[in-house]
Coordinates of C-alpha atoms and ligand atoms in Angstrom, one line a residue:
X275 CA 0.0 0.0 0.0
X276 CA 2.7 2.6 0.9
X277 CA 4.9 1.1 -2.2
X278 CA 2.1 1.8 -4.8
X279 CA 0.9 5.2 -3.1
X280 CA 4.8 5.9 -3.3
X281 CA 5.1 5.1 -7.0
X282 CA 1.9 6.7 -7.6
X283 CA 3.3 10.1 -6.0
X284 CA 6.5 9.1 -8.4
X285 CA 4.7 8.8 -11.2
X286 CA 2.8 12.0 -10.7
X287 CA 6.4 13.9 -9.5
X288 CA 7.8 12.3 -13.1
X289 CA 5.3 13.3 -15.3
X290 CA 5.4 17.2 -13.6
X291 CA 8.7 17.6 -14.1
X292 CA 8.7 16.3 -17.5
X293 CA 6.4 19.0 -17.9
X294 CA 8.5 21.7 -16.2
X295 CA 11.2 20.5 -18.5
X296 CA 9.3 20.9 -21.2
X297 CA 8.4 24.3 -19.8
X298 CA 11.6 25.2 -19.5
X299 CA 12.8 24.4 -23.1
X300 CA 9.8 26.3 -24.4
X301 CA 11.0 29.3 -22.4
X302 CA 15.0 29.0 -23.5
X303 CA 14.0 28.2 -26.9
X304 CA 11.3 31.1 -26.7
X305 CA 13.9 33.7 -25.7
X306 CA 16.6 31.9 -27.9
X307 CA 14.1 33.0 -30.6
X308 CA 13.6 36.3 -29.3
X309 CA 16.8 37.0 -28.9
X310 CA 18.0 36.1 -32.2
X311 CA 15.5 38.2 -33.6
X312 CA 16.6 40.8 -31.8
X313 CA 19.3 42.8 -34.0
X314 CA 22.7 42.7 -33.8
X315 CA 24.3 46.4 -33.9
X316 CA 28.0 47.3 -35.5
X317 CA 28.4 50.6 -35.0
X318 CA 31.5 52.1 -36.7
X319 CA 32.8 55.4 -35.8
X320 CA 36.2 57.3 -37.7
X321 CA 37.5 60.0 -36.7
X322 CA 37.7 63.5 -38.5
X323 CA 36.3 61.7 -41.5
X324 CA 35.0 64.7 -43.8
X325 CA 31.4 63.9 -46.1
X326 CA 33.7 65.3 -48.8
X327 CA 35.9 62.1 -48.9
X328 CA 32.8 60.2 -49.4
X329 CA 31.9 59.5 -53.0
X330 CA 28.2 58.3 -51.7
X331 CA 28.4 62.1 -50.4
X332 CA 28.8 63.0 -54.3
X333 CA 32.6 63.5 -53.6
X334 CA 35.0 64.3 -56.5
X335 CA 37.8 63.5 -54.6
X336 CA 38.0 59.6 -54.2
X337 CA 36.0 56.7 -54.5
X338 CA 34.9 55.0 -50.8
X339 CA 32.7 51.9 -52.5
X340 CA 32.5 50.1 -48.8
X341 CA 31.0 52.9 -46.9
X342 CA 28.9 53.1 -50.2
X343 CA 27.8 50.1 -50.0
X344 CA 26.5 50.8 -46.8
X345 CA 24.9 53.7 -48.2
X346 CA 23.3 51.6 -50.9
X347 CA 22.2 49.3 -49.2
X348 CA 20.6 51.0 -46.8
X349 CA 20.5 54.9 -45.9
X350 CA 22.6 57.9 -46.6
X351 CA 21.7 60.9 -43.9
X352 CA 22.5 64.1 -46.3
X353 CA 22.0 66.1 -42.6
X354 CA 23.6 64.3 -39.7
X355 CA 25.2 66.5 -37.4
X356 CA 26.7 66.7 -34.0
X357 CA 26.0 68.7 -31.1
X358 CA 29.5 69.4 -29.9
X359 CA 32.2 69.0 -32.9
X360 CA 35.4 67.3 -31.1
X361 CA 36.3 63.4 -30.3
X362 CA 35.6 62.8 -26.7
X363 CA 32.4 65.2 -26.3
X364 CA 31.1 63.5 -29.8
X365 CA 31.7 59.9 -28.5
X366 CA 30.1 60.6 -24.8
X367 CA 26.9 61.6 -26.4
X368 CA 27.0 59.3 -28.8
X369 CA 26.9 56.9 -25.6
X370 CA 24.4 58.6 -23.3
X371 CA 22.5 60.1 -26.1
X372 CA 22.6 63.4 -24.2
X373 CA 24.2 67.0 -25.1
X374 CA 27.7 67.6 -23.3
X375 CA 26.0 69.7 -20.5
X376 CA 24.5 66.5 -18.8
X377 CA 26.9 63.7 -19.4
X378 CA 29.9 66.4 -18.7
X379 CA 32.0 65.6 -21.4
X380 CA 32.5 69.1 -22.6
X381 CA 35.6 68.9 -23.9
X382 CA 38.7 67.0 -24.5
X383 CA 40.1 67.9 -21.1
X384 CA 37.3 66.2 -19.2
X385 CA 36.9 62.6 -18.0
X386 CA 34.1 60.2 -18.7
X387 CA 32.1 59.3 -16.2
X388 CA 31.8 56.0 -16.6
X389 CA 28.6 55.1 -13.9
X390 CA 26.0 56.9 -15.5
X391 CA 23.9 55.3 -18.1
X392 CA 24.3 54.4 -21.7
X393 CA 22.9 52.7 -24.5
X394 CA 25.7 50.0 -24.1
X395 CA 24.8 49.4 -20.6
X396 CA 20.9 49.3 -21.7
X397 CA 21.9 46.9 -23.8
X398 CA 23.6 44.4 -21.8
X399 CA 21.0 44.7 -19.2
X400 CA 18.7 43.0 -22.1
X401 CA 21.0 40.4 -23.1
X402 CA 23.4 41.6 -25.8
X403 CA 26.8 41.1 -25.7
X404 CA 28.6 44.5 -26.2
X405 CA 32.2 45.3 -27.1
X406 CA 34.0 48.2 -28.1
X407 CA 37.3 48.2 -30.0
X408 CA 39.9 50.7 -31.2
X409 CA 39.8 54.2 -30.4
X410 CA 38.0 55.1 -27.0
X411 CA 39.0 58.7 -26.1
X412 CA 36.9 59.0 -23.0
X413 CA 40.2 58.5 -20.4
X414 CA 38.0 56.7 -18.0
X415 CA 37.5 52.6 -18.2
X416 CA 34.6 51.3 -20.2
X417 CA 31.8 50.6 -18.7
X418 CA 28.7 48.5 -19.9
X419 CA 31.4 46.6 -22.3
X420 CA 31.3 42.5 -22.3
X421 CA 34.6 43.7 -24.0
X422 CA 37.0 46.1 -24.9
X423 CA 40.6 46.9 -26.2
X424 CA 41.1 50.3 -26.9
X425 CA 43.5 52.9 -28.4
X426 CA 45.3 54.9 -25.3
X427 CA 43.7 58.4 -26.1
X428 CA 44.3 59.2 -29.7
X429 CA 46.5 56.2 -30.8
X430 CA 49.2 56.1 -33.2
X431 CA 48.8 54.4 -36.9
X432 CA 51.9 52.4 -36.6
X433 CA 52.7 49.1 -34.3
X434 CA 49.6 51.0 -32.0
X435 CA 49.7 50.3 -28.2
X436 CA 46.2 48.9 -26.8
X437 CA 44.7 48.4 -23.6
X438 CA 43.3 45.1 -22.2
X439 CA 40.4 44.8 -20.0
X440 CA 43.4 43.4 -17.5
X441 CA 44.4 47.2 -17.9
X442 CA 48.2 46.2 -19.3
X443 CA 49.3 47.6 -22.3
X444 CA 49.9 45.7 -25.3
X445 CA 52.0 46.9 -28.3
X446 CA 50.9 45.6 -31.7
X447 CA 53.0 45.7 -34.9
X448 CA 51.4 46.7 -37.8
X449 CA 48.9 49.8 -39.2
X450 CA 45.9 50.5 -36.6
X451 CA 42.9 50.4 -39.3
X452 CA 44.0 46.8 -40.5
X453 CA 44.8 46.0 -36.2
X454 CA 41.0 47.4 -35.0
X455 CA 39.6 45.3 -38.2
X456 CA 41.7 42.1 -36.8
X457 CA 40.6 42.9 -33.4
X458 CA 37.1 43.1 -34.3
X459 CA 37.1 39.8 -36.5
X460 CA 38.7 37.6 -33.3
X461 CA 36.0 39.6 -31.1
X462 CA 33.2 38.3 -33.5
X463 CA 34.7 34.3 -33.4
X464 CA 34.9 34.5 -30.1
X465 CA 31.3 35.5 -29.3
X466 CA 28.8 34.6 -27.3
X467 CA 26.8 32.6 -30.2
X468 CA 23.8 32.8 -28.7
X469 CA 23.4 36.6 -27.4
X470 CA 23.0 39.1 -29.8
X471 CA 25.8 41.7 -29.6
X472 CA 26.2 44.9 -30.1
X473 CA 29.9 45.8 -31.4
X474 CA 31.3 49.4 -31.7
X475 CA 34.4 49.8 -33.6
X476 CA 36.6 52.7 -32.9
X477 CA 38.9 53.9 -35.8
X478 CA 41.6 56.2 -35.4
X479 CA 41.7 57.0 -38.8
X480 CA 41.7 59.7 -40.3
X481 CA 42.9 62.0 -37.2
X482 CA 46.1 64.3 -37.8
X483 CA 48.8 63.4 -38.3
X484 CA 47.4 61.4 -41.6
X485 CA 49.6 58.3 -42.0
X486 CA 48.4 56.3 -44.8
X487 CA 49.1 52.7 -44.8
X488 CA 52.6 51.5 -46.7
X489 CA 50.2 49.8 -49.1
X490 CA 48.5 53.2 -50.0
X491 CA 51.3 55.4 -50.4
X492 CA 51.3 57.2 -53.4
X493 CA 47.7 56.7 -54.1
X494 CA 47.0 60.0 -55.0
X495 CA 50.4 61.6 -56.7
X496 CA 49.3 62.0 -60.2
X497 CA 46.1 64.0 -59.2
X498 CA 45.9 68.0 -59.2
X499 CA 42.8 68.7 -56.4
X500 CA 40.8 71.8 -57.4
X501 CA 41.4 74.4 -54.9
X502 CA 38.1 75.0 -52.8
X503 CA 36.7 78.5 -54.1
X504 CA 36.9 80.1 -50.6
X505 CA 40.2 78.9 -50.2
X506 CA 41.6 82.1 -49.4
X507 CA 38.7 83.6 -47.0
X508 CA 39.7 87.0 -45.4
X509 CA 37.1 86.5 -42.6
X510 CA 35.3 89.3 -43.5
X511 CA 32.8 90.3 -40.9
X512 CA 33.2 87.0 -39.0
X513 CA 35.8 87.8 -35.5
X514 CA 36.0 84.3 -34.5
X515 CA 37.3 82.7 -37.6
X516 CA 39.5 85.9 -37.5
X517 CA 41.5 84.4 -34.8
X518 CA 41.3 80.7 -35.3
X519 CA 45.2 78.5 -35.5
X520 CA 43.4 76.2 -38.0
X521 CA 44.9 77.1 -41.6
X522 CA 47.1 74.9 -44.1
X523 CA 49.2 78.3 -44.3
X524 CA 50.1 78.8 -40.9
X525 CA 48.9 75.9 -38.6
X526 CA 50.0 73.2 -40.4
X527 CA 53.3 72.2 -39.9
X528 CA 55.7 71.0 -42.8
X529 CA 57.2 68.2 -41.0
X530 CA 55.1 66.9 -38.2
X531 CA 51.8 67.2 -40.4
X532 CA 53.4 66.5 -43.9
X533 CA 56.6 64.9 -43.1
X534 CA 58.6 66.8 -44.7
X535 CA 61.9 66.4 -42.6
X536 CA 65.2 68.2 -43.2
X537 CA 67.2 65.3 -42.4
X538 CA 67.3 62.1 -40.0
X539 CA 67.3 64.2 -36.9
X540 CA 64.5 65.7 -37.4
X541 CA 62.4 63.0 -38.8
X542 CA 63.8 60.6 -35.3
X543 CA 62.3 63.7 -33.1
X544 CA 58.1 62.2 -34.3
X545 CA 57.1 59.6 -32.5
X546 CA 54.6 58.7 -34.8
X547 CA 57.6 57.9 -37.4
X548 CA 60.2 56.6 -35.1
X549 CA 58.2 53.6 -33.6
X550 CA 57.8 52.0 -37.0
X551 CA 60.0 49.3 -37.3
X552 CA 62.9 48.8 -40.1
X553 CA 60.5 47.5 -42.9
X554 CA 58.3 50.7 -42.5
X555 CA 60.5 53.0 -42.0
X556 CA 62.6 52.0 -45.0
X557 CA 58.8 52.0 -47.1
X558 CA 58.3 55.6 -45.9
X559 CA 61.7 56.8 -46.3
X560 CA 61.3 55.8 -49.9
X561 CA 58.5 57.2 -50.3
X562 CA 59.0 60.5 -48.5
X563 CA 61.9 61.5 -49.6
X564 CA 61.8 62.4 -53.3
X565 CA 59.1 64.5 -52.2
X566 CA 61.2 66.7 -50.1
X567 CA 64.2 67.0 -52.5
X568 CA 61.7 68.0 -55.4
X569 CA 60.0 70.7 -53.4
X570 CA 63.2 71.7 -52.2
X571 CA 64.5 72.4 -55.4
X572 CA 61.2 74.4 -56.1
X573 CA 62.0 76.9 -53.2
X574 CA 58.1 77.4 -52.9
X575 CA 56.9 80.5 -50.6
X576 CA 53.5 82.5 -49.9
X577 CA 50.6 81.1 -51.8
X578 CA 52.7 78.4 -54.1
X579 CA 54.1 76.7 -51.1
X580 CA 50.3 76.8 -49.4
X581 CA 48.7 75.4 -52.3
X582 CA 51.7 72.7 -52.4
X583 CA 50.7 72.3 -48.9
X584 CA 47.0 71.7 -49.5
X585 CA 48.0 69.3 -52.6
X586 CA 49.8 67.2 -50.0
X587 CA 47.6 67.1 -47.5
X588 CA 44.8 66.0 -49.6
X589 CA 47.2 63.1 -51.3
X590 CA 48.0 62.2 -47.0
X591 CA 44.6 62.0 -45.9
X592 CA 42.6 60.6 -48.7
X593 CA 45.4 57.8 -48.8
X594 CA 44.1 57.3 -45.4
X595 CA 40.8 56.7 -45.8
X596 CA 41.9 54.6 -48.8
X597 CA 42.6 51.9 -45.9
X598 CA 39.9 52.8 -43.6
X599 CA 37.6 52.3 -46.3
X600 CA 39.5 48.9 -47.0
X601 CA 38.7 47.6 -43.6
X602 CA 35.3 48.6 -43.6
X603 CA 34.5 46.5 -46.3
X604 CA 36.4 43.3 -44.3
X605 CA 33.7 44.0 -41.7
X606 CA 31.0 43.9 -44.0
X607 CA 32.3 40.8 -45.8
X608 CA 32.8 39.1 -42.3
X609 CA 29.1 39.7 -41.6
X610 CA 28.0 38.1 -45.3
X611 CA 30.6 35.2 -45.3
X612 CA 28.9 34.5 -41.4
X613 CA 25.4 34.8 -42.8
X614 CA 25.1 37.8 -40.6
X615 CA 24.0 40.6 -42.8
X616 CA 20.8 39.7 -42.8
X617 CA 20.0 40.5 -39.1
X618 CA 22.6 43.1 -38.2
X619 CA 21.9 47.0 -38.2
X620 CA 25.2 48.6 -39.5
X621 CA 25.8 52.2 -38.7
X622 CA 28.9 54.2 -40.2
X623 CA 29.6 57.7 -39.0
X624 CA 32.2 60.4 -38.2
X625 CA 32.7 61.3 -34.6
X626 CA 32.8 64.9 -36.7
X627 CA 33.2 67.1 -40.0
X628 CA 36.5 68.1 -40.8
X629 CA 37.6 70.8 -43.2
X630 CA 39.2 70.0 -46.3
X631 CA 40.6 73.3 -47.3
X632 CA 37.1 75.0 -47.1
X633 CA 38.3 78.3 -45.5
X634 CA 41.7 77.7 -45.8
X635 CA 41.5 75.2 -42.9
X636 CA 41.6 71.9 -41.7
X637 CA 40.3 70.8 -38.2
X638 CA 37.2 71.2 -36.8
X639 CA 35.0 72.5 -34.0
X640 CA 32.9 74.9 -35.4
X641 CA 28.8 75.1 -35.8
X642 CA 29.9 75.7 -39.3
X643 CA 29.1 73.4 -41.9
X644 CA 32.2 71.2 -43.1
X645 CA 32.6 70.9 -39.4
X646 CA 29.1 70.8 -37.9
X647 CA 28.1 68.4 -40.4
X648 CA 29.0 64.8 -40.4
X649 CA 28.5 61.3 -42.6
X650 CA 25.9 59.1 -41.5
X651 CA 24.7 56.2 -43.4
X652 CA 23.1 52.8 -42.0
X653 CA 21.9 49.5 -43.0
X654 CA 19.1 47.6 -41.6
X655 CA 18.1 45.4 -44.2
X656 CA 13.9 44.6 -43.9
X657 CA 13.6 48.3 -41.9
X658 CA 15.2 50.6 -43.8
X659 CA 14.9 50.2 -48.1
X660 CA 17.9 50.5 -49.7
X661 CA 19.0 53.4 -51.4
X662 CA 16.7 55.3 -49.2
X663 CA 18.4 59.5 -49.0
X664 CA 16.9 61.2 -45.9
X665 CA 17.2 64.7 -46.1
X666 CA 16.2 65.1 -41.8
X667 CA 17.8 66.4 -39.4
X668 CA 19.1 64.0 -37.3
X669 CA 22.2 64.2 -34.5
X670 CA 24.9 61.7 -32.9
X671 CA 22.3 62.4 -30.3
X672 CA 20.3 59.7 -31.3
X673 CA 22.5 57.0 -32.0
X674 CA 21.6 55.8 -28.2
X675 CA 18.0 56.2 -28.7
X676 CA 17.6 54.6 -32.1
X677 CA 19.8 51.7 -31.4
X678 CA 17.7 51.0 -27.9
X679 CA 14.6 51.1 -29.9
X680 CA 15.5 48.7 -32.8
X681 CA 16.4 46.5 -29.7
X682 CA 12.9 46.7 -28.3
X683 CA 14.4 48.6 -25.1
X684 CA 12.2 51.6 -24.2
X685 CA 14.2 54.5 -24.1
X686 CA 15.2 56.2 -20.9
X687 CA 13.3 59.6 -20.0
X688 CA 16.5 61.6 -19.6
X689 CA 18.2 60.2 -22.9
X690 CA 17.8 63.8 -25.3
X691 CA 18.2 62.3 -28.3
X692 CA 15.4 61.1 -30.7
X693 CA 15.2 57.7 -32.3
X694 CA 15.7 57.8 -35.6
X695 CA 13.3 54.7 -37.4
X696 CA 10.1 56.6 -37.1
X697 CA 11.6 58.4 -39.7
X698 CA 11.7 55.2 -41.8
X699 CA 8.4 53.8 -40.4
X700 CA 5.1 53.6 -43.0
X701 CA 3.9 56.9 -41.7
X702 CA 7.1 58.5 -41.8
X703 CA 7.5 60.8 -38.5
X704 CA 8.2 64.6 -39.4
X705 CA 11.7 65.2 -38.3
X706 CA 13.1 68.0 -36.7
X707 CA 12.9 71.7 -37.6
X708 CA 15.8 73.2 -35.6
X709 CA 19.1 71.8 -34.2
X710 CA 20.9 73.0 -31.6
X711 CA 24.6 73.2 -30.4
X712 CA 27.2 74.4 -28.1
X713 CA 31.3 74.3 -28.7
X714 CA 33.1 74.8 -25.3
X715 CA 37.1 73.7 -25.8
X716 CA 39.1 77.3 -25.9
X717 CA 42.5 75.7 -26.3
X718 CA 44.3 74.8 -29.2
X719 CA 43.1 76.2 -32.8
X720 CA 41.8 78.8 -30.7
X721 CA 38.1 78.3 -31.8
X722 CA 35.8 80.3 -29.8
X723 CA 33.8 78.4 -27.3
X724 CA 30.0 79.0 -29.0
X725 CA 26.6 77.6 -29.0
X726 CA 23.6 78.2 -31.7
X727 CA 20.8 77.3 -34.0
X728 CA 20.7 75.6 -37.3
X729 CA 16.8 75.9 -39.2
X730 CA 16.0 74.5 -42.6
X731 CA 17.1 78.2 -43.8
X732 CA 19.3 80.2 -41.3
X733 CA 22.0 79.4 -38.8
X734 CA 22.6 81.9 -35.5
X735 CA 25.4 81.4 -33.3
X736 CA 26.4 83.0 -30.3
X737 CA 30.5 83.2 -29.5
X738 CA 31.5 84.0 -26.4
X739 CA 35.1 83.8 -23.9
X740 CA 37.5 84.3 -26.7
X741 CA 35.2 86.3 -28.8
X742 CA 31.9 88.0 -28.2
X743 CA 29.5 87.9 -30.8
X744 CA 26.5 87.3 -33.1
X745 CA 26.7 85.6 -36.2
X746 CA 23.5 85.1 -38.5
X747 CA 23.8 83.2 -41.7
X748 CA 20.7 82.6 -44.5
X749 CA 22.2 79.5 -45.6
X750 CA 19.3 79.3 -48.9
X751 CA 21.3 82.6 -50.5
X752 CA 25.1 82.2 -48.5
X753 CA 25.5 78.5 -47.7
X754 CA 28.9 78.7 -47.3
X755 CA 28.6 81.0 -44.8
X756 CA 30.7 84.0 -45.9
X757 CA 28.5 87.0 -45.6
X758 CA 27.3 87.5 -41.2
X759 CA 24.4 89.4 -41.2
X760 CA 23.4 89.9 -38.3
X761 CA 23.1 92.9 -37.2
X762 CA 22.4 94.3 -40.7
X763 CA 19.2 96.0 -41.6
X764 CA 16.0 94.2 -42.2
X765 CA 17.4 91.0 -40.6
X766 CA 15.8 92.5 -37.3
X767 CA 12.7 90.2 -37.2
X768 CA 14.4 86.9 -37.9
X769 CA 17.0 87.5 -36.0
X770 CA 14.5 87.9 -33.4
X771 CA 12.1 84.9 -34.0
X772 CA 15.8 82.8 -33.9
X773 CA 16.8 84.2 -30.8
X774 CA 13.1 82.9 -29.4
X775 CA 13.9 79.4 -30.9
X776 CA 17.4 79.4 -29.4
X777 CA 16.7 80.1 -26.0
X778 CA 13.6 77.4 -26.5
X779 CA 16.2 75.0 -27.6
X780 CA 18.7 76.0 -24.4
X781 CA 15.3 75.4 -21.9
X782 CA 14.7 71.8 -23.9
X783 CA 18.0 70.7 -23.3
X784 CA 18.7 72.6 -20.0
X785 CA 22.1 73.8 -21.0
X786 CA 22.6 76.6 -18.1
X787 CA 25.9 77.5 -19.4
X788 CA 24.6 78.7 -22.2
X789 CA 21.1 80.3 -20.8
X790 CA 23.7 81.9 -18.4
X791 CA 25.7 84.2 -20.9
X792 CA 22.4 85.2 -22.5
X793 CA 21.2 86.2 -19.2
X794 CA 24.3 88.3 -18.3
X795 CA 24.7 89.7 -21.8
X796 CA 28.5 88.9 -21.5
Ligands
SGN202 C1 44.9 66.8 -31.3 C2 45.3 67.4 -32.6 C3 44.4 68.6 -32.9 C4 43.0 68.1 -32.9 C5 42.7 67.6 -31.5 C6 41.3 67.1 -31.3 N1 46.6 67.9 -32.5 O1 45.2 67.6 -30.2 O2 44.7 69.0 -34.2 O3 42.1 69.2 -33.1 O4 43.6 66.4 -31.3 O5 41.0 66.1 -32.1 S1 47.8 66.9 -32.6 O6 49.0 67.7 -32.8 O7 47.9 66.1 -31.4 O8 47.6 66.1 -33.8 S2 39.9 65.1 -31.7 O9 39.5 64.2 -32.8 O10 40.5 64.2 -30.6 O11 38.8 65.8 -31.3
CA203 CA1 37.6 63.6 -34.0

């Protein structure tokens, strides 16, 4: 009696648990489901990598077919800009999706602060893996990363040094863009198969000083670039760019910037040239060398040597982004060859604009346009049809916001940013009408800190520390921003209405610094 009731209870305790099993498996294989639906996310980010290098972009200048294809097969943003044009500030809103003012990255002087929130942490909280590779530029240690090796602040192109995660230093032989693409490809084999991930790859390219790889050398020697028209800008009516260190006449320098070195001496003082071992250094020597006896023998000065200058740096950095458009391409192959495509949102962008000779300049910083303005394109194959051209305004804002959303991860109150799909949804959303901005670094290039406005039509911008002013731009009639109007007659009621706008913006966004100077008028 006891025995039967026993196997009776056994029978009943077997069968449950067969069902709990059962149960169980549902539930793995239900999330295993989910989460595979769930999009993987590669987001790549270069570094001063100007839309005009872009031939998607239209560009003249070179061909880029990988990020193309990107842009093909997917979406080009014609107006993707940032809210604070510089590395670390652009990459700490990128993670928060918030403006500099609330996740205190304001400029390249400041730290990270690592414990507050970001899409990457969101994102592991849901289940993805996460790993970020290459350059980092935030000084602080990762946070929210399953994984990471990064660049020690802005990296070197040759035999780079990268962090571990055990926080020792490891020196790597070889050129950065082809090291971060390596780095990435072991990062994806060694996965977490069945998580989706979420991968950010950091590339130093194309940052001064532009060091092309040995294999691109040269790539650009038999072509004459068109000088830009404004080429030689006097500044007229515009203070700030009055007293900016950011021209190919002046600020760049002929042997740091364009290695153009005297003799041995002087090329052993770079680091970025004396690390490279034997075989590189021979490559470059060769290379390099001619060069500087032929312009030598020219004996080039005032405008001739400038325009040699611009000639060169053109043929330095578009060689560059030869190879970082090389490796882009391996990552997209790697996601085809591992039937990845398919299910993986791919985002390429600058962390900024940079200026090509627009101005006379290189660098960045500015609300102005080459600078403001960065490239943007993304694939998310079912979501977004290809060859889609979106002429909204959107911001490295909502990188954070529009990656949580394609997860499915609601997106946090205080996150500023806006996703970005309901602009590709069946009732498209409406997009923005204004953005806003705000520039704080006053150190080197000696850009005036500034915030301001861009509409569909104008741009005003307020400068203030190093120079205090108003700028007002109609970008329909002046959209290379030459002529400053404001203050000029019959501008009074737009500049007006803008001023309304801008402080509306500097409420939405809370940005006291900024709501502060207007107040005190200094
Ligand atoms: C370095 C560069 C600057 C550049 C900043 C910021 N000088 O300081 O030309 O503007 O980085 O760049 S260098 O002599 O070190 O090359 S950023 O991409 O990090 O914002
Ligand atoms: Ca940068």
């Amino acid at each position: 009696m006891y025995k039967s009731l026993f196997r009776a209870k056994r029978m009943v305790l077997t069968s449950s648990s067969k069902l709990a099993t059962v149960a169980i498996l549902v539930f793995i294989l239900g999330n295993q489901c989910y989460a595979q639906k769930r999009p993987n996310i590669v987001i790549i980010i270069s570094d001063d990598h100007a839309y005009q290098a872009i031939s998607a972009y239209g560009s003249k200048l070179m061909q880029t077919p990988n990020i193309d294809r990107i842009a093909n097969e997917g979406v080009i943003f014609n107006k993707a800009y940032v809210t604070n044009s510089i590395c670390g500030p652009s990459r700490a809103t990128i993670l928060t999706g918030k403006y500099s003012n609330k996740n205190g990255f304001k400029d390249n002087d400041s730290k990270f602060d690592g414990d507050q929130d970001s899409f990457a942490k969101q994102l592991q909280h849901a289940g993805y893996e996460t790993a970020w590779i290459g350059k980092w530029h935030l000084e602080s240690t990762p946070q929210g990363f399953d994984y990471w090796k990064i660049l020690p602040g802005q990296g070197e192109y040759y035999n780079p040094d990268f962090i571990n995660m055990n926080g020792k230093t490891q020196r790597i032989e070889g050129y950065v863009s082809n090291i971060i693409e390596n780095e990435t490809e072991a990062w994806l084999n060694s996965r977490d198969k069945s998580k989706p991930f979420c991968l950010v790859v950091g590339h130093k390219a194309t940052h001064r000083t532009w060091i092309p790889d040995t294999a691109d050398l040269g790539r650009f020697d038999k072509v004459t670039f068109p000088l830009p028209h404004d080429f030689y800008d006097k500044y007229d009516n515009r203070e700030a760019a009055k007293v900016q260190d950011m021209t190919i006449a002046k600020t760049m320098l002929m042997g740091y910037d364009l290695k153009m070195f005297p003799d041995v001496d002087a090329e052993n003082r770079e680091g970025a040239i004396n690390r490279m071992n034997a075989a590189q250094r021979h490559r470059m020597d060769t290379y390099y060398k001619p060069i500087y006896e032929d312009l030598k023998a020219r004996n080039l000065s005032g405008n001739a040597l400038t325009e040699w200058k611009y000639q060169h740096y053109m043929q330095e950095y578009l060689s560059t982004v030869v190879s970082l458009d090389r490796n882009i391409g391996r990552t997209l192959d790697y996601l085809d060859k591992h039937n990845l495509t398919k299910n993986t949102i791919v985002i390429y962008m600058s962390d900024q604009g940079f200026y090509l000779g627009e101005h006379g300049w290189f660098d960045k910083r500015w609300i102005y346009e080459e600078s403001f303005r960065t490239p943007m394109v993304m694939r998310y194959p079912g979501k977004i049809k290809s060859g889609t051209r979106s002429n909204d305004f959107v911001l490295n804002l909502d990188i954070a916001p529009t990656v949580l959303d394609a997860a499915g991860i609601p997106i946090p109150k205080d996150m500023q940013g806006e996703s970005m799909l309901p602009l590709f949804a069946k009732n498209k959303a409406k997009g923005r009408d204004v953005i806003y901005y705000h520039y704080y670094e006053n150190g080197e290039h000696a850009v005036s800190p500034h915030f301001g406005i861009k509409t569909k039509r104008y741009k005003l911008i307020r400068f203030y520390t190093r120079v205090n002013n108003w700028e007002l731009y109609d970008l329909q009639t002046d959209p290379h921003e030459m002529n400053n109007l404001y203050g000029k007659k019959g501008y009074e009621t737009i500049t007006r209405q803008l001023k309304a706008t801008l402080n509306q913006q500097i409420d939405k966004f809370d940005d006291n610094d900024a709501r502060q100077i207007l107040i005190n008028g200094k």
